[in-house]
Structure formats: C-alpha cells, structure tokens
Short mmCIF file of C-alpha atoms in Angstrom, two decimals:
data_model
loop_
_atom_site.label_atom_id
_atom_site.label_comp_id
_atom_site.label_asym_id
_atom_site.label_seq_id
_atom_site.Cartn_x
_atom_site.Cartn_y
_atom_site.Cartn_z
CA MET N 1267 85.78 -97.06 -4.08
CA GLN N 1268 85.57 -93.35 -4.82
CA ASP N 1269 88.80 -91.67 -5.85
CA ILE N 1270 90.09 -89.49 -3.01
CA PHE N 1271 90.64 -86.46 -5.25
CA GLU N 1272 87.12 -86.73 -6.65
CA ALA N 1273 85.89 -86.91 -3.03
CA ILE N 1274 87.77 -83.69 -2.17
CA ILE N 1275 86.16 -81.89 -5.11
CA GLU N 1276 82.75 -83.19 -4.08
CA ALA N 1277 83.26 -82.12 -0.46
CA ARG N 1278 84.12 -78.57 -1.54
CA LYS N 1279 81.26 -78.37 -4.04
CA VAL N 1280 78.58 -79.71 -1.70
CA GLY N 1281 79.96 -78.09 1.44
CA ILE N 1282 80.95 -81.16 3.48
CA PRO N 1283 83.49 -80.17 6.19
CA SER N 1284 86.44 -82.51 5.78
CA ALA N 1285 90.17 -82.82 6.38
CA LEU N 1286 92.92 -84.41 4.33
CA ALA N 1287 95.57 -86.46 6.15
CA THR N 1288 98.84 -87.18 4.35
CA VAL N 1289 101.71 -89.31 5.64
CA THR N 1290 104.80 -87.12 5.36
CA ALA N 1291 107.51 -89.21 7.05
CA VAL N 1292 108.01 -92.73 8.38
CA LYS N 1293 110.81 -94.04 10.62
CA GLY N 1294 111.12 -97.72 11.42
CA SER N 1295 108.28 -100.14 10.90
CA SER N 1296 104.86 -98.75 10.03
CA PRO N 1297 101.72 -99.93 8.20
CA GLY N 1298 101.48 -96.48 6.61
CA LYS N 1299 103.91 -95.33 3.92
CA GLU N 1300 104.93 -91.86 2.79
CA HIS N 1301 102.31 -90.08 0.67
CA PHE N 1302 99.45 -92.31 1.86
CA LYS N 1303 96.35 -90.12 1.99
CA MET N 1304 93.03 -90.27 3.83
CA LEU N 1305 90.07 -87.91 3.59
CA VAL N 1306 88.09 -87.64 6.82
CA ARG N 1307 84.56 -86.24 6.75
CA GLU N 1308 82.79 -84.46 9.58
CA ASP N 1309 80.81 -87.59 10.49
CA GLY N 1310 83.99 -89.69 10.73
CA ARG N 1311 83.63 -91.48 7.41
CA ILE N 1312 86.89 -91.92 5.52
CA ILE N 1313 88.17 -92.40 2.01
CA GLY N 1314 91.69 -93.75 1.63
CA SER N 1315 94.00 -94.82 4.44
CA VAL N 1316 97.09 -93.82 6.41
CA GLY N 1317 97.76 -97.33 7.63
CA GLY N 1318 94.69 -98.64 9.41
CA GLY N 1319 94.17 -99.83 12.97
CA ALA N 1320 94.56 -97.71 16.07
CA LEU N 1321 96.71 -95.18 14.22
CA GLU N 1322 93.90 -94.42 11.83
CA SER N 1323 91.46 -93.89 14.69
CA GLU N 1324 93.86 -91.37 16.23
CA VAL N 1325 94.23 -89.55 12.92
CA ILE N 1326 90.45 -89.36 12.51
CA GLU N 1327 90.11 -87.67 15.90
CA LYS N 1328 92.91 -85.23 15.08
CA ALA N 1329 91.24 -84.51 11.73
CA LYS N 1330 88.01 -83.55 13.52
CA GLU N 1331 89.99 -81.09 15.64
CA ILE N 1332 91.50 -79.60 12.47
CA MET N 1333 88.03 -79.16 10.96
CA ARG N 1334 86.96 -77.16 14.00
CA SER N 1335 90.09 -74.99 14.11
CA GLU N 1336 90.48 -74.71 10.30
CA LYS N 1337 94.25 -74.68 10.82
CA ALA N 1338 96.56 -77.24 9.23
CA GLU N 1339 98.96 -79.07 11.53
CA GLU N 1340 101.46 -81.93 11.47
CA PHE N 1341 101.32 -84.69 14.09
CA SER N 1342 103.81 -87.36 15.06
CA PHE N 1343 102.67 -90.78 16.29
CA ASN N 1344 104.75 -93.40 18.10
CA LEU N 1345 103.73 -96.86 16.96
CA ILE N 1346 104.44 -98.43 20.34
CA GLU N 1347 102.15 -99.51 23.13
CA LYS N 1348 103.25 -96.97 25.75
CA GLY N 1349 104.55 -93.45 25.94
CA PRO N 1350 103.42 -90.00 24.80
CA ASN N 1351 101.40 -89.96 21.59
CA ALA N 1352 101.37 -93.75 21.57
CA SER N 1353 98.99 -95.27 19.05
CA GLY N 1354 98.49 -98.62 20.76
CA MET N 1355 100.29 -100.40 17.91
CA LEU N 1356 103.42 -102.52 18.26
CA CYS N 1357 105.22 -101.75 15.00
CA GLY N 1358 108.01 -99.91 16.78
CA GLY N 1359 108.33 -96.99 14.39
CA THR N 1360 107.12 -93.39 14.21
CA ILE N 1361 104.95 -91.75 11.59
CA SER N 1362 104.27 -88.10 10.80
CA VAL N 1363 100.90 -87.07 9.35
CA PHE N 1364 100.05 -83.64 7.96
CA ILE N 1365 96.36 -82.81 8.32
CA GLU N 1366 94.78 -79.87 6.46
CA PRO N 1367 91.16 -78.68 6.52
CA ILE N 1368 88.98 -78.91 3.43
CA VAL N 1369 86.42 -76.19 4.06
CA ASN N 1370 84.37 -74.36 1.47
CA CYS N 1371 82.31 -71.42 2.68
CA PHE N 1372 79.26 -70.27 0.75
CA ALA N 1373 78.23 -66.62 0.50
CA TYR N 1374 74.69 -65.92 -0.66
CA ILE N 1375 74.67 -62.30 -1.82
CA PHE N 1376 71.19 -60.90 -2.31
CA GLY N 1377 71.51 -57.86 -4.54
CA GLY N 1378 73.79 -57.51 -7.53
CA GLY N 1379 74.30 -53.75 -7.30
CA HIS N 1380 77.58 -51.96 -6.61
CA ILE N 1381 78.11 -53.37 -3.13
CA GLY N 1382 77.23 -56.90 -4.24
CA LEU N 1383 79.60 -56.53 -7.17
CA TYR N 1384 82.59 -55.56 -5.04
CA LEU N 1385 81.70 -57.92 -2.21
CA ASN N 1386 81.71 -60.82 -4.66
CA GLN N 1387 85.22 -59.87 -5.74
CA VAL N 1388 86.56 -59.68 -2.18
CA LEU N 1389 84.90 -62.88 -0.94
CA SER N 1390 85.92 -64.83 -4.06
CA MET N 1391 89.50 -63.68 -3.54
CA ILE N 1392 89.57 -65.14 -0.01
CA GLY N 1393 88.13 -68.50 -1.01
CA PHE N 1394 84.35 -68.19 -0.71
CA SER N 1395 81.96 -69.73 -3.21
CA THR N 1396 79.54 -66.92 -4.05
CA ILE N 1397 75.93 -67.21 -5.17
CA ILE N 1398 74.44 -63.97 -6.51
CA ILE N 1399 70.67 -63.48 -6.36
CA ASP N 1400 68.86 -60.46 -7.78
CA ASP N 1401 65.35 -59.82 -9.11
CA ARG N 1402 66.85 -58.24 -12.25
CA GLU N 1403 68.62 -60.41 -14.80
CA GLU N 1404 70.95 -57.58 -15.83
CA PHE N 1405 72.25 -57.49 -12.24
CA SER N 1406 72.75 -61.23 -11.82
CA ASN N 1407 74.51 -62.91 -14.71
CA LYS N 1408 77.87 -64.48 -15.52
CA GLU N 1409 78.99 -61.47 -17.55
CA ARG N 1410 78.61 -59.16 -14.55
CA PHE N 1411 79.87 -61.75 -12.04
CA PRO N 1412 82.38 -63.95 -13.91
CA GLY N 1413 83.94 -65.18 -10.66
CA ALA N 1414 80.68 -66.19 -8.99
CA THR N 1415 79.89 -69.85 -8.43
CA GLU N 1416 76.29 -69.26 -9.48
CA THR N 1417 74.05 -66.38 -10.54
CA ILE N 1418 70.27 -66.47 -10.12
CA ALA N 1419 67.75 -63.93 -11.40
CA GLY N 1420 64.06 -63.75 -10.55
CA GLU N 1421 61.62 -62.72 -7.85
CA TYR N 1422 63.08 -63.31 -4.39
CA LEU N 1423 59.90 -64.89 -3.05
CA ASN N 1424 60.04 -67.47 -5.85
CA ILE N 1425 63.76 -68.15 -5.60
CA MET N 1426 64.28 -68.43 -1.84
CA PRO N 1427 62.19 -71.57 -1.20
CA LYS N 1428 64.20 -73.39 -3.88
CA LEU N 1429 67.62 -72.50 -2.51
CA GLU N 1430 69.62 -75.29 -0.88
CA ILE N 1431 71.61 -73.53 1.82
CA LYS N 1432 74.95 -75.30 2.13
CA LYS N 1433 77.21 -75.25 5.18
CA PRO N 1434 78.88 -73.17 6.36
CA SER N 1435 76.85 -70.38 4.78
CA TYR N 1436 76.86 -66.60 5.02
CA ILE N 1437 73.83 -64.61 3.86
CA ILE N 1438 74.34 -60.97 2.89
CA ILE N 1439 71.32 -58.79 2.10
CA THR N 1440 72.03 -55.75 -0.08
CA THR N 1441 68.98 -55.54 -2.36
CA ARG N 1442 67.69 -52.41 -4.09
CA GLY N 1443 64.89 -51.61 -1.66
CA HIS N 1444 63.52 -51.89 1.88
CA LYS N 1445 60.69 -54.15 0.69
CA PHE N 1446 63.06 -56.71 -0.78
CA ASP N 1447 65.43 -56.49 2.19
CA GLU N 1448 62.53 -57.32 4.49
CA GLU N 1449 61.38 -60.24 2.32
CA VAL N 1450 64.85 -61.75 2.23
CA LEU N 1451 65.54 -61.19 5.94
CA GLU N 1452 62.26 -62.83 6.94
CA TRP N 1453 63.40 -65.92 5.03
CA ALA N 1454 67.10 -65.76 5.94
CA ILE N 1455 66.50 -65.56 9.66
CA LYS N 1456 64.98 -69.06 9.54
CA GLN N 1457 67.96 -70.61 7.76
CA ASP N 1458 70.81 -72.50 9.41
CA ALA N 1459 73.39 -69.90 8.40
CA LYS N 1460 76.53 -68.92 10.28
CA TYR N 1461 76.02 -65.28 9.38
CA VAL N 1462 73.04 -63.16 8.31
CA GLY N 1463 73.73 -59.50 7.62
CA MET N 1464 71.52 -56.75 6.19
CA ILE N 1465 72.62 -53.36 4.94
CA GLY N 1466 70.84 -50.22 6.08
CA SER N 1467 70.76 -47.26 8.43
CA LYS N 1468 69.75 -47.70 12.06
CA GLY N 1469 66.36 -46.20 11.28
CA LYS N 1470 65.70 -48.57 8.39
CA VAL N 1471 66.85 -51.55 10.41
CA ALA N 1472 64.58 -50.62 13.32
CA THR N 1473 61.59 -50.25 11.01
CA ILE N 1474 62.15 -53.63 9.35
CA PHE N 1475 62.77 -55.33 12.69
CA ASN N 1476 59.53 -53.96 14.12
CA ARG N 1477 57.56 -55.15 11.10
CA LEU N 1478 59.06 -58.60 11.39
CA LYS N 1479 58.15 -58.70 15.07
CA ASP N 1480 54.57 -58.01 14.04
CA LYS N 1481 54.84 -61.12 11.85
CA GLY N 1482 55.95 -63.29 14.76
CA ILE N 1483 59.75 -63.05 14.50
CA THR N 1484 61.22 -63.03 18.00
CA GLN N 1485 63.75 -60.57 19.39
CA GLN N 1486 66.08 -63.50 20.01
CA GLU N 1487 66.04 -64.31 16.29
CA LEU N 1488 66.61 -60.67 15.35
CA ASP N 1489 69.56 -60.41 17.75
CA LYS N 1490 71.45 -62.87 15.51
CA VAL N 1491 71.28 -60.48 12.55
CA TYR N 1492 74.32 -58.30 11.80
CA SER N 1493 72.77 -54.96 10.96
CA PRO N 1494 73.81 -52.28 10.23
CA ILE N 1495 76.20 -54.54 8.38
CA GLY N 1496 80.00 -54.49 8.35
CA LEU N 1497 82.75 -53.56 10.78
CA LYS N 1498 82.75 -49.92 11.82
CA ILE N 1499 85.80 -48.66 9.95
CA GLY N 1500 84.30 -45.46 8.56
CA ALA N 1501 83.53 -47.00 5.16
CA MET N 1502 81.75 -44.68 2.72
CA SER N 1503 82.14 -45.85 -0.89
CA ALA N 1504 80.66 -49.09 -2.22
CA GLU N 1505 84.14 -50.58 -2.39
CA GLU N 1506 84.90 -49.66 1.22
CA ILE N 1507 81.54 -50.96 2.43
CA ALA N 1508 82.23 -54.27 0.67
CA VAL N 1509 85.58 -54.50 2.48
CA ALA N 1510 83.90 -53.73 5.84
CA ILE N 1511 81.31 -56.47 5.26
CA ALA N 1512 83.98 -58.96 4.22
CA ALA N 1513 86.00 -58.10 7.33
CA GLU N 1514 82.98 -58.76 9.55
CA ILE N 1515 82.39 -62.09 7.82
CA ILE N 1516 86.03 -63.08 8.41
CA GLN N 1517 85.66 -62.14 12.07
CA VAL N 1518 82.59 -64.35 12.41
CA LYS N 1519 84.23 -67.18 10.49
CA ARG N 1520 87.26 -67.19 12.79
CA GLN N 1521 85.31 -67.06 16.04
CA LYS N 1522 85.49 -70.27 18.04
#
C-alpha cells in the first residue's frame, strides 16, 4: 500500500484534489484511534483509514465538501445508531476528525518579462506552482525564476501542444508581442482552465478577439477570457500590475 505522505506529495505534484482526515480526539469506544489518518481523493478513493465502516463513509463525504470549499474544518461523530451526526455504528463513543484540503493550483505564465517575473513571486508566495514559458531562453530559466516549479523556453507553437494542463490551472498571457499573445490565447481558450487572462489595452484586446472570431472562435468562448487582465485598482508599474492580476486570480479561485 502506498505511504500516505508519499500520496500527499503525489497529489500536490500531479494536481489531484484531495483532503486529509486526521482523528484528533476519541471518547469511549471507537474503531478509530487518535492520529489515524486517511487521504481522500476527489473520486472517493482513499489511502489510510480513520476506523472503517459507516464512519469512514461519512468522513469521505465530508472530505468532498472540504475539497469544494477549500476550508479546513473539524467534525464530531457519534458512534451510535440514532441522534444528530450519528454514524450508524454501535460503538457508543464519539470521535473528532479534522479534515483539511490538499489543493495545489498551477499557474502557467506565458512571458518571462517584468510582469511575469513579479507575478511569479506573488503567486509562489500564496502557494501556486508556477510554470514559466517564454520563447527566449534568457527570459525563462531557473536563474531568473528560482522559485518557479518549471521553466520552459522555445517557440510557443511548439511548446503548447506538449503541455499537460493540470487542475486547477490558471493561464496568464503576458508575452512580448500581440502576435504571441494571439497564438497563446487561441490555444489557451480551448484548455480546461479555471482562469485565462491576457494583458493588453482595450483596443489590442478587441483586435485580437476579432481575429480569433475570424478563425472560428465563438463569442461565448471569448467571454470567458479575463482581458484587460487584473482587478481595476489603478495599477501602473509592473509590480502593481502583477499584484492586480494575482488579486483577480484569488477572486476567481475563491468563487463558488
């Protein structure tokens, strides 16, 4: 059986929404003991145990709720047949289980210029795994982005088909030119991403959108794109723009 801590690392690396349940207190008779742990994946599969039986089924359902809310919470279960929060078991005790989400968000930053540089710093600081993609090697490397999960350099049209977009993912387009922005957006809009944002003035955005419509992209697809990018907080410098983009991403992440 896979070690539960190895499974947590794998879930974060691959991007498998999960939740960790830990028994924090036991009163009376219970099949679960303090510090028992169980990792619950999005599809209901588990590694480890908090005691088995009907209790475990209840914990799995609560874990799925925690994955959706992304907020840790402690639950108390009565191990009796009747009453509030009853588990259907007849042990006669109570058990408390702390459930915390294991969520790793992935930010794909296209463009390693000033905005990409500062955006990587902000998103890394708040727990995102960042992947930097730029067509110039000097703008996408570990020396420039030491905190990035991965750096990729090369032509966008060659790189994009090879990318494995993990979930939940956020795609930010801040390349060095309109041509590259358009190339990346045409690809990004077809991905199963929670957020796709592209930098640019209203005029630039309108021009790119119209050209994509000529290529068969629908208005419904374009309506999902956040552009001009970032919350409207009056940002001017590259650092401020990076903060505005990060704030918008947080807003999208926290929406129900």
